[in-house]
Amino acid sequence: QVQLVESGGDLVQAGGSLRLSCAASGNTGSINVMGWFRQAPGKQRELVATVSPGGYTNYGDSVKGRFTVSRDNAKLTVHLQMNSLKPEDTAVYYCYAQPYAHTALPPSWGQGTQVTVSS
């Protein structure tokens, strides 16, 4: 089992920046892709960004050009730098870890961190 702990959520004004961090522990050798999803009230959870061990990144359309995901493979941490924040970025942000397919393990989720962007 993998445990994920997020930090960095806060209240920020539109146009501002925040940096989220997530640290993994437990069966970290099973981790393949790491990243972030978010869920706003009344909406489905959506992809924000993911990053592979080799650094390949994937972003949701709404954050491209504003957010940057990165990871430290040695420390098993993943970060999300969020710039030019908009009120519609307000959501609970969840850290995500997808295990390698051969492990047959389910994905792991953090407890979530609140990001609120005021207009």
Protein backbone atom coordinates (compact mmCIF):
# COMPACT_ATOMS: atom_id res chain seq x y z
CA GLN A 1 0.00 0.00 0.00
CA VAL A 2 1.12 3.56 -0.77
CA GLN A 3 0.35 6.54 1.44
CA LEU A 4 0.22 10.04 -0.05
CA VAL A 5 0.29 13.25 1.96
CA GLU A 6 -0.39 16.60 0.28
CA SER A 7 0.50 20.07 1.44
CA GLY A 8 0.38 23.62 0.14
CA GLY A 9 -3.30 24.33 -0.33
CA ASP A 10 -4.36 27.86 0.57
CA LEU A 11 -6.53 30.85 -0.22
CA VAL A 12 -5.06 33.04 -2.95
CA GLN A 13 -6.24 35.92 -5.11
CA ALA A 14 -6.87 35.51 -8.80
CA GLY A 15 -3.64 35.88 -10.75
CA GLY A 16 -1.57 34.55 -7.89
CA SER A 17 0.49 31.40 -7.53
CA LEU A 18 0.60 28.34 -5.29
CA ARG A 19 2.82 25.29 -5.07
CA LEU A 20 1.40 21.96 -3.96
CA SER A 21 3.55 19.10 -2.77
CA CYS A 22 2.87 15.42 -2.19
CA ALA A 23 5.08 12.89 -0.44
CA ALA A 24 4.71 9.16 -0.93
CA SER A 25 5.55 6.46 1.60
CA GLY A 26 4.96 2.75 2.00
CA ASN A 27 5.31 0.48 -1.04
CA THR A 28 6.91 3.22 -3.11
CA GLY A 29 8.69 0.77 -5.40
CA SER A 30 5.33 0.02 -6.98
CA ILE A 31 4.72 3.62 -8.11
CA ASN A 32 4.68 4.43 -11.81
CA VAL A 33 2.84 7.62 -12.74
CA MET A 34 2.21 10.32 -10.14
CA GLY A 35 0.17 13.45 -10.41
CA TRP A 36 -2.79 15.55 -9.43
CA PHE A 37 -6.53 15.53 -9.89
CA ARG A 38 -9.05 18.04 -8.58
CA GLN A 39 -12.72 18.11 -7.68
CA ALA A 40 -14.85 21.23 -7.38
CA PRO A 41 -18.20 21.20 -5.56
CA GLY A 42 -20.86 19.54 -7.67
CA LYS A 43 -18.39 18.45 -10.34
CA GLN A 44 -16.60 15.24 -11.21
CA ARG A 45 -12.97 14.69 -10.32
CA GLU A 46 -10.80 15.78 -13.25
CA LEU A 47 -7.23 15.40 -14.37
CA VAL A 48 -4.89 18.27 -13.59
CA ALA A 49 -1.49 16.83 -14.46
CA THR A 50 0.54 13.63 -14.33
CA VAL A 51 4.22 12.83 -14.68
CA SER A 52 5.95 9.53 -15.41
CA PRO A 53 9.21 8.36 -13.80
CA GLY A 54 10.99 9.48 -16.96
CA GLY A 55 9.47 12.95 -16.81
CA TYR A 56 6.77 12.60 -19.44
CA THR A 57 3.95 14.98 -18.51
CA ASN A 58 0.27 15.18 -19.32
CA TYR A 59 -2.01 18.13 -18.51
CA GLY A 60 -5.69 18.81 -18.43
CA ASP A 61 -6.74 21.31 -21.10
CA SER A 62 -7.86 23.91 -18.58
CA VAL A 63 -4.43 24.19 -16.92
CA LYS A 64 -2.06 23.93 -19.88
CA GLY A 65 0.40 26.80 -19.93
CA ARG A 66 -0.35 27.79 -16.33
CA PHE A 67 0.49 24.75 -14.22
CA THR A 68 3.69 22.72 -14.13
CA VAL A 69 4.04 19.25 -12.61
CA SER A 70 7.37 17.82 -11.49
CA ARG A 71 8.62 14.89 -9.45
CA ASP A 72 11.68 13.85 -7.51
CA ASN A 73 12.15 10.12 -8.04
CA ALA A 74 14.71 9.83 -5.24
CA LYS A 75 12.41 11.43 -2.67
CA LEU A 76 9.17 10.12 -4.20
CA THR A 77 7.59 13.52 -4.17
CA VAL A 78 5.47 15.26 -6.78
CA HIS A 79 4.86 18.98 -7.01
CA LEU A 80 2.37 21.18 -8.79
CA GLN A 81 3.35 24.78 -9.51
CA MET A 82 0.19 26.75 -10.22
CA ASN A 83 0.49 30.20 -11.78
CA SER A 84 -2.08 32.68 -13.08
CA LEU A 85 -4.71 31.12 -10.87
CA LYS A 86 -8.36 31.69 -11.70
CA PRO A 87 -11.48 31.39 -9.53
CA GLU A 88 -12.45 28.32 -11.54
CA ASP A 89 -9.31 26.59 -10.23
CA THR A 90 -10.97 26.46 -6.81
CA ALA A 91 -11.23 22.81 -5.82
CA VAL A 92 -9.88 20.09 -3.58
CA TYR A 93 -6.66 18.86 -5.14
CA TYR A 94 -5.79 15.18 -4.75
CA CYS A 95 -2.40 13.60 -5.15
CA TYR A 96 -2.45 10.40 -7.21
CA ALA A 97 -0.09 7.48 -7.64
CA GLN A 98 -0.62 4.83 -10.27
CA PRO A 99 1.23 1.56 -9.69
CA TYR A 100 3.00 -0.44 -12.37
CA ALA A 101 0.59 -2.75 -14.15
CA HIS A 102 2.43 -5.92 -13.14
CA THR A 103 1.77 -5.19 -9.44
CA ALA A 104 -2.02 -5.49 -9.94
CA LEU A 105 -2.37 -2.87 -7.21
CA PRO A 106 -5.08 -0.21 -7.20
CA PRO A 107 -4.14 3.48 -7.54
CA SER A 108 -3.55 5.48 -4.37
CA TRP A 109 -5.03 8.85 -3.46
CA GLY A 110 -4.12 11.47 -0.90
CA GLN A 111 -6.63 13.01 1.47
CA GLY A 112 -6.85 16.21 -0.57
CA THR A 113 -5.82 19.81 -0.03
CA GLN A 114 -8.12 22.78 -0.55
CA VAL A 115 -7.21 25.47 -3.05
CA THR A 116 -9.45 28.54 -3.08
CA VAL A 117 -8.97 31.35 -5.59
CA SER A 118 -10.82 34.58 -4.86
CA SER A 119 -11.82 37.01 -7.58
